[in-house]
Amino acid sequence: MEPEPPGASGPAEPGPRVRGVRGAAHAASASVLSGAEAEPQRCALAVAAVLPAGGSGERMGVPTPKQFCPILERPLISYTLQAMERVCWIKDIVVAVTRENMEAMRGIIQRYQHRRISLVEAGVTRHRSIFNGLKALAEDQPHSKLSKPEVVIIHDAVRPFVEEDILLKVATAAKEHGAAGAIQPLVSTVISPSADGCLDHSLERARHRASEMPQAFLYDVIYAAYQQCSDYDLEFGTECLQLALKYCHVKAKLVEGSPDLWKVTYKRDLYAAESIIKERISQQICIVMDDEEDVGRLLEETLKNELNVSTQIPSLTMSKR
Amino acid sequence: MEPEPPGASGPAEPGPRVRGVRGAAHAASASVLSGAEAEPQRCALAVAAVLPAGGSGERMGVPTPKQFCPILERPLISYTLQAMERVCWIKDIVVAVTRENMEAMRGIIQRYQHRRISLVEAGVTRHRSIFNGLKALAEDQPHSKLSKPEVVIIHDAVRPFVEEDILLKVATAAKEHGAAGAIQPLVSTVISPSADGCLDHSLERARHRASEMPQAFLYDVIYAAYQQCSDYDLEFGTECLQLALKYCHVKAKLVEGSPDLWKVTYKRDLYAAESIIKERISQQICIVMDDEEDVGRLLEETLKNELNVSTQIPSLTMSKR
């Protein structure tokens, strides 16, 4: 019912080691995405994105915040930025990082040649980080090079496999409804415990959904919500859609997302992300070569070694001209 | 806060290819678990387990039901059975499989030498499968070799990394409270959609938990609940704890589980499971050899090849006598 699609339009440049094949990967993704790209250009929707990336990743059980954990030697956040900046109708991408990680983040942007990225300082909670990102996009900010968007997408730095299709759906739905967010079926039943640690009641799974990212909002709606919202909400809240509902009475449109919107949370998710990225790389590599077969074989071997793939790469295509 | 522990007491015999090191792995796990094992023996609690394994795995997007998907060439369910049968105080393990997979399941039991397993036919839903498993344990079943347990554990065939510690906790809590289940913090906020596909309200994440497996019950409680429960519950219900509450007024004790209780649901979870199993194997292999270094090196190379590990195995210990 919800197959995990092979990643034809996933992150196309997954590591510094495969820079040599960038051109081909770009060409492939451009052709896949051209249909979807036409839509927001036609309606000239000004869209920006805010990525809170100030988390400590305490559930991962490793000292590095999860958004900076390396996958094939490249930080996780770099894959997410790549997935976002590939979408040409997202004009600006504002990333909120803690002061101590600001320099590292600048290094990542430079090393992986990320474009259209602005950095702001993260707050101590997720909501405060998002608010800081939104402030940077407000028209009343002095010295800001950014312009106020009509629609703002909020996405997590630790969801690297976001596709243009779902970004377009939430942005379009936000334009119409004021707010929109990706959802998924619940994997586990959700229960409510009583004060003594026993089951109070369980929720009917079919009547509930997991709220995922990306979400999108009319900028004026979500900015107004954050300006009004209480310290309690900023400290303990988790859900932007709820803020839009509570403070602006905007009922978000819910959009079914695909399973690959999942959030890298635990160490096992890093393993899964690495395997998916390897699989995508192997599906995207196509070597066109002359008759000099030795060079081709050498290249194939080198690539395999670089990608750390022990078994054969099934779709490493060797074509002769 | 919830680190994923390295799997010292995870499945110890993860594939037919490493059978040669079974002895060492067994010895290690026995010493780790001996403290916990003492507890239910002291109170002489008769415990059985029921594993529903009749699902089609439609969310995986592959034709093979997920419990039979191979990880390092061994079916997922075999790792779960291994984790359960390693716990010596679980007397019987009843597995519910569909008629069409019955023969394959018998083959798995034989090939991986699983013990204390009884097979029953799965129903068309998860609850009907569990009910069939419970019926096989009822004392009024003619021709049954199984004896009615005091406590029954219900666990999913697709949660291979269950530890004895949590099995013991839920079994002990079930003895005291009548029912108990493992829980985890929610990873995503849970929302309730309205009929028109918009947000109705979102649930406060801190007040809710994900209900996971294993769960345990006084046999008489859960069997009575299933005997009374409606066709609607059997068709559409997902939560055994809820049945015990609804039909027997037993409020289950909730026990915090570790993140590695997670359920293999999507293809990415298979990738993660494979990486975790490889990591555990590499942590468990210790080769003791004589001075004939060539033999040792050959063995190391063979093991690496067999395990399909391209990079170095960090803890493949080579000791000389």
XYZ file of C-alpha atoms in Angstrom:
642
model
C 0.000 0.000 0.000
C 2.869 2.348 0.749
C 5.849 0.983 -1.130
C 9.134 2.729 -0.605
C 9.961 3.942 -4.099
C 13.443 3.478 -5.490
C 15.031 6.831 -5.203
C 15.140 8.168 -8.712
C 14.635 11.696 -7.458
C 16.371 11.444 -4.097
C 19.564 13.246 -3.199
C 21.539 13.145 -6.407
C 24.987 14.109 -5.188
C 25.391 12.031 -2.087
C 29.049 12.567 -1.418
C 32.170 14.383 -2.341
C 33.516 11.153 -3.711
C 31.124 10.953 -6.620
C 31.413 14.525 -7.802
C 32.636 13.298 -11.161
C 29.193 12.025 -12.086
C 27.263 15.088 -10.971
C 26.302 16.169 -14.445
C 24.487 12.967 -15.294
C 22.677 12.834 -11.989
C 21.519 16.427 -12.358
C 20.260 15.853 -15.867
C 18.257 12.832 -14.734
C 16.627 14.611 -11.832
C 15.825 17.691 -13.890
C 13.892 15.644 -16.404
C 12.010 13.796 -13.683
C 11.035 16.988 -11.923
C 10.274 19.298 -14.818
C 6.515 18.617 -14.740
C 6.144 19.422 -11.088
C 8.371 22.483 -11.308
C 6.078 24.130 -13.805
C 3.227 24.448 -11.317
C 4.436 27.033 -8.782
C 6.218 29.010 -11.496
C 2.935 29.410 -13.313
C 1.252 30.864 -10.257
C 4.469 32.757 -9.338
C 4.273 31.685 -5.727
C 7.118 33.108 -3.655
C 8.262 30.223 -1.446
C 10.988 30.035 1.186
C 11.927 27.226 3.569
C 12.952 27.138 7.211
C 14.903 24.182 8.605
C 15.342 23.966 12.364
C 18.684 22.227 12.940
C 19.497 23.090 16.524
C 18.645 19.739 18.103
C 21.084 17.785 20.202
C 20.032 14.370 18.913
C 19.940 12.907 22.418
C 17.901 9.883 21.294
C 20.692 8.845 18.962
C 22.991 7.961 21.831
C 26.004 9.570 20.150
C 27.698 12.878 21.030
C 27.295 14.399 17.539
C 23.872 15.989 16.925
C 22.136 13.701 14.462
C 21.867 16.317 11.706
C 25.673 16.416 11.595
C 26.217 12.644 11.731
C 28.165 11.488 8.682
C 26.604 9.198 6.103
C 29.249 8.057 3.628
C 31.411 10.779 5.189
C 28.948 13.548 4.347
C 26.838 15.152 7.114
C 23.165 14.175 7.104
C 22.017 17.804 6.867
C 23.875 18.218 3.604
C 21.663 15.579 1.946
C 18.580 17.380 3.211
C 19.816 20.748 1.939
C 20.553 19.158 -1.409
C 17.023 17.784 -1.606
C 15.613 21.245 -0.838
C 17.866 23.370 -3.047
C 17.254 21.075 -5.997
C 13.691 22.445 -5.985
C 14.251 25.625 -7.978
C 11.017 27.341 -6.910
C 12.163 27.459 -3.270
C 13.861 30.866 -3.304
C 15.532 30.938 0.095
C 16.427 28.241 2.609
C 16.929 29.480 6.171
C 18.714 27.044 8.490
C 18.709 27.550 12.264
C 21.837 26.141 13.930
C 23.289 26.626 17.393
C 26.071 29.160 17.825
C 28.589 26.403 18.519
C 27.777 24.640 15.238
C 27.599 27.794 13.101
C 31.185 27.514 11.871
C 30.815 23.802 11.073
C 27.639 24.579 9.157
C 29.405 27.274 7.128
C 32.065 24.703 6.299
C 29.442 22.229 5.104
C 27.786 24.859 2.893
C 31.121 25.714 1.343
C 32.357 22.169 0.913
C 29.188 20.868 -0.719
C 28.514 24.093 -2.590
C 25.043 24.610 -1.174
C 23.164 27.547 -2.605
C 20.382 29.870 -1.444
C 21.145 29.070 2.208
C 20.968 31.633 5.023
C 21.980 30.797 8.577
C 20.295 32.046 11.723
C 20.975 31.166 15.324
C 18.852 28.364 16.718
C 16.786 28.837 19.861
C 16.820 26.449 22.787
C 13.719 24.649 21.514
C 12.495 23.606 18.109
C 9.747 26.239 18.069
C 12.164 29.010 19.027
C 14.475 27.934 16.204
C 11.644 28.026 13.681
C 10.564 31.429 14.986
C 14.111 32.735 14.507
C 14.047 31.416 10.942
C 10.723 33.130 10.274
C 11.973 36.413 11.742
C 14.841 36.403 9.254
C 12.256 36.304 6.455
C 10.079 39.098 7.866
C 9.998 42.273 5.798
C 10.689 44.455 8.814
C 14.137 42.966 9.402
C 16.877 45.561 8.871
C 19.956 44.561 6.862
C 18.285 41.373 5.639
C 18.917 40.274 2.078
C 15.925 37.961 2.246
C 12.497 38.924 1.006
C 9.244 37.953 2.679
C 7.741 34.902 0.981
C 4.058 34.274 0.425
C 4.410 30.655 1.527
C 6.994 29.203 3.888
C 7.829 25.514 4.057
C 9.068 24.121 7.360
C 11.095 20.948 7.122
C 13.375 18.939 9.402
C 17.106 18.792 8.785
C 16.972 15.080 9.578
C 14.501 14.067 6.853
C 16.870 13.840 3.892
C 14.633 11.952 1.458
C 11.984 14.608 0.914
C 10.736 14.691 -2.662
C 9.713 17.708 -4.736
C 6.266 16.209 -5.190
C 5.314 16.468 -1.508
C 6.930 19.907 -1.174
C 4.772 21.093 -4.044
C 1.644 19.540 -2.550
C 2.047 21.178 0.853
C 3.032 24.550 -0.642
C 0.021 24.550 -2.968
C -2.345 23.413 -0.199
C -0.943 26.092 2.135
C -1.655 28.768 -0.481
C -5.279 27.601 -0.561
C -5.907 26.660 3.090
C -3.386 28.796 4.982
C -1.572 25.735 6.337
C -0.795 22.182 5.243
C 1.243 19.259 6.484
C 2.348 15.781 5.469
C 0.868 12.888 7.405
C 1.484 9.152 7.599
C -0.493 6.198 8.995
C 0.458 5.281 12.561
C 2.846 2.355 12.829
C 2.064 1.724 16.513
C -1.142 2.136 18.462
C -1.070 5.276 20.587
C -2.100 5.035 24.214
C -2.715 7.430 27.042
C -1.169 6.406 30.376
C -2.760 7.197 33.719
C -0.793 8.890 36.501
C 0.126 5.528 38.054
C 1.783 4.253 34.854
C -1.103 2.064 33.740
C -3.169 2.137 30.571
C -5.901 4.737 30.727
C -7.139 4.269 27.181
C -5.832 3.496 23.730
C -6.622 5.557 20.663
C -8.288 4.072 17.633
C -5.432 3.839 15.198
C -7.551 4.371 12.080
C -8.797 7.733 13.381
C -5.356 9.194 13.968
C -2.295 9.964 11.906
C 1.361 10.714 12.511
C 2.125 14.318 11.674
C 5.310 14.473 9.616
C 7.269 17.104 7.736
C 7.294 19.044 5.414
C 4.614 21.490 6.448
C 3.797 24.749 4.699
C 2.009 27.942 5.706
C 1.011 31.291 4.358
C 3.873 33.276 5.822
C 1.550 35.806 7.435
C -0.388 33.029 9.188
C 2.506 31.186 10.785
C 4.423 34.363 11.629
C 1.351 35.804 13.352
C 0.890 32.523 15.235
C 4.471 32.589 16.519
C 4.207 36.253 17.489
C 1.164 35.497 19.622
C 2.137 32.161 21.037
C 2.857 31.600 24.709
C 6.163 30.757 26.349
C 4.692 27.366 27.205
C 4.025 26.668 23.537
C 7.520 27.807 22.570
C 9.059 25.583 25.251
C 6.972 22.425 25.085
C 5.004 22.490 21.838
C 5.960 20.252 18.957
C 3.436 20.985 16.269
C 3.380 24.059 14.013
C 0.000 23.063 12.569
C -1.431 23.284 16.075
C -0.088 26.839 16.501
C -1.765 27.946 13.269
C -5.022 26.412 14.492
C -4.818 27.783 18.029
C -3.738 31.337 17.278
C -5.006 31.970 13.742
C -7.929 29.528 13.545
C -6.495 28.056 10.374
C -7.291 24.377 9.888
C -4.362 22.813 8.077
C -4.943 20.641 5.038
C -3.438 17.199 5.629
C -1.530 15.611 2.761
C -0.646 11.902 2.647
C 3.132 11.608 2.510
C 5.282 8.688 1.452
C 7.166 6.516 3.972
C 10.498 8.014 2.960
C 9.645 11.241 4.750
C 10.732 9.467 7.903
C 12.879 11.267 10.467
C 16.366 10.036 11.327
C 15.962 9.585 15.078
C 17.850 6.519 16.264
C 21.161 4.984 15.307
C 19.351 2.356 13.251
C 17.962 5.175 11.100
C 21.503 6.183 10.167
C 22.133 2.624 8.997
C 18.941 2.713 6.951
C 19.785 6.120 5.474
C 23.246 4.925 4.462
C 21.823 1.857 2.725
C 19.223 3.926 0.871
C 21.829 6.447 -0.275
C 24.135 3.653 -1.474
C 21.239 2.086 -3.344
C 20.366 5.389 -4.973
C 23.941 6.061 -5.991
C 24.198 2.630 -7.560
C 20.991 3.262 -9.490
C 22.185 6.591 -10.770
C 25.684 5.783 -11.934
C 26.028 5.259 -15.654
C 29.487 5.148 -17.202
C 29.805 5.913 -20.890
C 33.254 5.007 -22.189
C 35.331 4.444 -25.288
C 36.777 1.145 -26.352
C 39.572 1.425 -23.842
C 38.048 -1.179 -21.565
C 40.855 -1.098 -19.034
C 40.040 2.503 -18.165
C 36.372 1.624 -17.770
C 37.107 -1.316 -15.528
C 39.500 0.747 -13.450
C 36.847 3.418 -13.040
C 34.233 0.859 -12.060
C 36.553 -0.674 -9.477
C 37.504 2.716 -8.080
C 33.885 3.762 -7.757
C 32.958 0.528 -6.021
C 35.792 0.970 -3.564
C 34.986 4.603 -2.955
C 31.351 3.831 -2.283
C 32.317 1.082 0.112
C 30.065 -1.389 -1.647
C 31.293 -4.909 -1.101
C 28.893 -6.742 -3.351
C 28.235 -5.999 -6.965
C 26.496 -2.788 -7.899
C 23.513 -4.140 -9.818
C 22.891 -1.214 -12.121
C 26.381 0.139 -12.625
C 25.944 0.428 -16.373
C 28.945 0.058 -18.632
C 28.107 1.394 -22.091
C 30.439 1.493 -25.045
C 30.301 4.218 -27.625
C 18.068 9.808 26.727
C 17.307 6.579 24.916
C 20.584 5.333 23.540
C 20.468 2.288 21.335
C 22.676 -0.161 23.183
C 25.231 -2.221 21.316
C 23.669 -5.594 20.979
C 25.601 -7.789 23.372
C 22.500 -9.807 24.122
C 20.814 -9.644 20.734
C 20.309 -12.614 18.439
C 23.453 -14.618 18.862
C 23.279 -16.958 15.893
C 22.355 -14.664 13.090
C 22.919 -16.955 10.134
C 23.633 -20.397 8.908
C 27.011 -19.160 7.803
C 28.346 -18.555 11.285
C 27.238 -21.823 12.823
C 30.840 -22.659 13.624
C 30.963 -19.989 16.337
C 27.663 -20.888 17.985
C 29.229 -22.236 21.119
C 31.061 -19.049 21.982
C 28.039 -16.889 21.268
C 25.832 -19.054 23.451
C 28.254 -18.992 26.322
C 28.458 -15.211 26.168
C 24.711 -14.696 26.139
C 24.161 -17.188 28.943
C 26.459 -15.274 31.247
C 24.831 -11.961 30.375
C 21.366 -13.299 31.073
C 21.894 -15.461 34.105
C 20.891 -12.760 36.583
C 17.587 -12.068 34.903
C 16.820 -15.735 34.385
C 16.837 -16.424 38.090
C 13.744 -14.304 38.722
C 10.900 -16.203 37.038
C 12.441 -19.531 38.020
C 12.290 -18.534 41.661
C 8.590 -17.757 41.445
C 8.062 -20.761 39.126
C 5.933 -18.770 36.740
C 4.656 -20.841 33.819
C 5.119 -18.627 30.765
C 4.317 -19.236 27.107
C 4.522 -16.903 24.122
C 2.293 -16.310 21.112
C 3.692 -14.737 17.942
C 1.231 -13.674 15.249
C 3.053 -14.091 11.925
C 0.230 -14.110 9.411
C 0.665 -10.583 8.045
C 1.177 -9.840 4.381
C 3.669 -7.023 4.908
C 1.927 -4.788 2.406
C 3.726 -1.683 3.674
C 7.069 -3.199 2.732
C 6.300 -2.950 -0.983
C 7.730 -6.410 -1.687
C 5.832 -9.630 -2.441
C 7.361 -11.623 0.437
C 5.638 -11.069 3.808
C 8.096 -9.076 5.896
C 8.511 -11.763 8.561
C 9.973 -14.039 5.867
C 12.229 -11.437 4.238
C 15.853 -12.591 4.333
C 18.464 -10.750 6.345
C 21.919 -12.125 5.560
C 20.016 -14.971 3.861
C 18.125 -15.939 7.019
C 14.412 -15.111 7.371
C 13.596 -12.274 9.764
C 11.265 -14.451 11.852
C 14.116 -16.828 12.613
C 16.010 -14.066 14.442
C 12.904 -13.296 16.485
C 12.376 -16.963 17.366
C 15.996 -17.189 18.394
C 15.624 -14.190 20.683
C 12.553 -15.790 22.293
C 13.799 -19.355 22.636
C 17.043 -18.179 24.184
C 14.929 -17.183 27.209
C 14.764 -20.528 28.961
C 11.802 -19.668 31.206
C 9.497 -19.294 28.185
C 8.204 -22.865 27.983
C 6.297 -22.837 24.708
C 6.323 -20.528 21.709
C 3.214 -20.666 19.544
C 3.556 -19.129 16.081
C 0.511 -18.354 13.932
C 1.260 -18.547 10.196
C -1.013 -18.686 7.164
C -1.750 -22.067 5.636
C 0.266 -21.200 2.526
C 3.368 -20.404 4.595
C 3.064 -23.364 6.961
C 5.461 -25.570 5.016
C 8.029 -22.772 4.646
C 7.801 -22.138 8.379
C 8.409 -25.818 9.150
C 11.483 -25.634 6.923
C 12.787 -22.607 8.817
C 12.290 -24.339 12.173
C 14.176 -27.381 10.952
C 16.977 -25.510 9.230
C 17.735 -23.219 12.161
C 17.000 -25.866 14.768
C 14.384 -23.829 16.601
C 13.048 -25.437 19.731
C 9.828 -25.282 21.773
C 7.894 -23.965 18.745
C 4.317 -24.963 17.937
C 2.569 -23.836 14.777
C -1.076 -22.861 14.466
C -2.943 -21.471 11.500
C -3.158 -17.696 11.356
C -6.500 -15.931 11.106
C -7.252 -13.229 8.570
C -6.456 -10.478 11.068
C -3.821 -10.019 13.720
C -6.322 -10.468 16.560
C -7.712 -13.676 15.057
C -4.169 -15.034 14.747
C -3.416 -14.256 18.385
C -6.736 -15.831 19.420
C -5.809 -19.011 17.513
C -2.480 -19.068 19.338
C -4.192 -18.665 22.695
C -6.691 -21.439 21.881
C -3.785 -23.830 21.302
C -2.643 -23.114 24.865
C -6.090 -23.577 26.448
C -6.413 -26.591 28.719
C -9.608 -27.714 27.023
C -7.907 -28.359 23.687
C -7.991 -32.061 22.795
C -4.791 -33.670 21.450
C -2.714 -30.662 22.477
C 0.760 -31.285 23.842
C 0.852 -27.770 25.239
C -0.082 -26.924 28.811
C -1.947 -23.824 29.860
C 0.476 -21.157 31.090
C -0.136 -18.743 33.931
C 1.253 -15.842 31.911
C 1.331 -15.499 28.147
C 3.617 -13.104 26.299
C 2.462 -11.741 22.954
C 5.207 -10.551 20.649
C 5.547 -9.624 16.973
C 7.473 -11.838 14.582
C 8.962 -8.674 13.079
C 10.622 -7.327 16.216
C 13.794 -9.415 16.244
C 15.810 -7.432 18.781
C 13.714 -8.113 21.857
C 15.820 -8.567 24.994
C 15.214 -10.912 27.919
C 15.128 -7.945 30.263
C 11.933 -6.475 28.795
C 10.321 -9.925 28.448
C 10.938 -10.460 32.136
C 9.574 -7.040 33.055
C 6.290 -7.479 31.175
C 5.825 -11.077 32.390
C 6.401 -10.068 36.012
C 4.139 -7.018 35.715
C 1.428 -9.149 34.081
C 1.548 -11.572 36.999
C 0.929 -8.636 39.340
C -1.455 -6.446 37.311
C -3.106 -8.946 34.950
C -1.667 -7.227 31.863
C 1.448 -5.281 30.884
C 2.965 -3.846 27.749
C 6.107 -2.133 26.510
C 5.800 1.513 25.525
C 8.014 4.073 23.833
C 7.937 7.867 23.530
C 6.212 9.123 20.387
C 8.575 10.075 17.573
C 5.947 12.114 15.712
C 3.079 14.211 16.993
C -0.239 12.420 16.583
C -3.130 14.291 15.052
C -6.794 13.677 14.513
C -8.069 14.578 11.042
C -11.557 15.897 10.398
C -13.826 14.329 7.766
C -12.699 16.853 5.132
C -9.013 15.907 5.473
C -8.031 18.878 7.598
C -6.527 19.053 11.080
C -9.143 18.665 13.764
C -6.745 18.659 16.703
C -3.293 17.453 17.622
C -2.511 15.405 20.703
C -0.074 16.575 23.326
C 2.913 14.367 22.651
C 4.094 14.217 26.258
C 0.758 12.758 27.387
C 0.787 9.865 24.962
C 3.006 6.901 24.216
C 3.476 4.424 21.400
C 2.315 0.979 22.442
C 4.931 -1.556 21.411
C 5.528 -5.267 21.911
C 6.128 -7.468 23.884
C 2.977 -7.474 25.970
C 2.089 -10.036 28.629
C -1.140 -11.144 30.295
C -2.448 -13.531 32.861
C -3.585 -16.228 30.479
C -7.066 -16.333 31.948
C -7.476 -12.585 31.473
C -6.517 -12.344 27.817
C -8.236 -15.595 26.847
C -11.467 -14.428 28.492
C -11.133 -11.089 26.693
C -10.781 -12.785 23.299
C -13.673 -15.124 24.008
C -15.939 -12.160 24.692
C -14.702 -9.733 22.104
C -16.808 -8.608 19.173
C -16.286 -9.355 15.505
C -15.531 -5.669 15.025
C -12.693 -5.876 17.550
C -11.338 -9.023 15.929
C -11.448 -7.398 12.500
C -10.312 -3.857 13.154
C -8.695 -3.779 16.590
C -4.940 -3.511 16.967
C -4.353 -3.438 20.689
C -4.475 -6.439 23.047
C -4.115 -4.180 26.090
C -7.337 -2.467 25.067
C -9.190 -5.808 24.903
C -8.076 -6.708 28.431
C -9.318 -3.296 29.617
C -12.600 -3.382 27.709
C -13.676 -6.938 28.459
C -11.926 -7.783 31.745
C -11.494 -4.301 33.259
C -7.784 -4.966 33.707
C -5.622 -1.856 33.486
C -2.327 -2.886 31.961
C 0.933 -1.816 33.576
C 3.022 0.140 31.083
C 6.742 -0.619 30.951
C 9.281 1.663 29.246
C 10.947 -0.290 26.460
C 14.200 0.393 24.652
C 14.306 1.742 21.074
C 15.425 -1.615 19.714
C 11.939 -3.037 20.214
C 11.063 -1.344 16.946
C 8.968 -3.168 14.377
C 10.341 -3.954 10.910
C 7.705 -2.226 8.795
C 9.294 -0.602 5.769
C 12.106 -1.614 3.452
C 14.437 0.788 5.248
C 13.876 -1.225 8.424
C 15.298 -4.293 6.702
C 18.431 -2.292 5.874
C 18.687 -1.180 9.484
C 18.139 -4.702 10.810
C 20.850 -6.068 8.529
C 23.345 -3.444 9.682
C 22.547 -4.101 13.348
C 22.923 -7.866 12.912
C 26.252 -7.417 11.102
C 27.439 -5.134 13.886
C 26.417 -7.667 16.512
C 28.124 -10.528 14.712
C 31.310 -8.521 14.442
C 31.164 -7.789 18.166
C 30.691 -11.432 19.039
C 33.291 -13.153 16.906
C 36.486 -14.077 18.706
C 38.946 -16.431 17.047
C 41.344 -18.327 19.257
C 44.100 -19.983 17.239
C 47.475 -21.639 17.412
C 50.657 -20.255 15.985
C 49.684 -21.270 12.477
C 48.934 -17.748 11.405
C 48.048 -18.648 7.841
C 45.073 -20.688 9.042
C 43.939 -17.794 11.229
C 44.236 -15.328 8.423
C 42.379 -17.636 6.058
C 39.590 -18.048 8.614
C 39.347 -14.301 9.132
C 39.169 -13.690 5.391
C 36.555 -16.403 4.919
C 34.404 -15.025 7.713
C 34.615 -11.507 6.323
C 33.585 -12.745 2.896
C 30.784 -14.873 4.268
C 29.395 -11.999 6.296
C 29.586 -9.742 3.272
C 31.433 -7.096 5.229
C 33.506 -4.984 2.892
C 35.299 -2.874 5.445
C 37.274 -4.121 8.371
C 35.470 -5.878 11.210
C 36.556 -3.727 14.129
C 36.361 -6.301 16.879
C 37.278 -9.453 15.034
C 39.699 -10.532 17.691
C 42.680 -12.675 16.749
C 44.184 -14.248 19.845
C 47.167 -16.562 19.926
C 47.460 -19.329 22.435
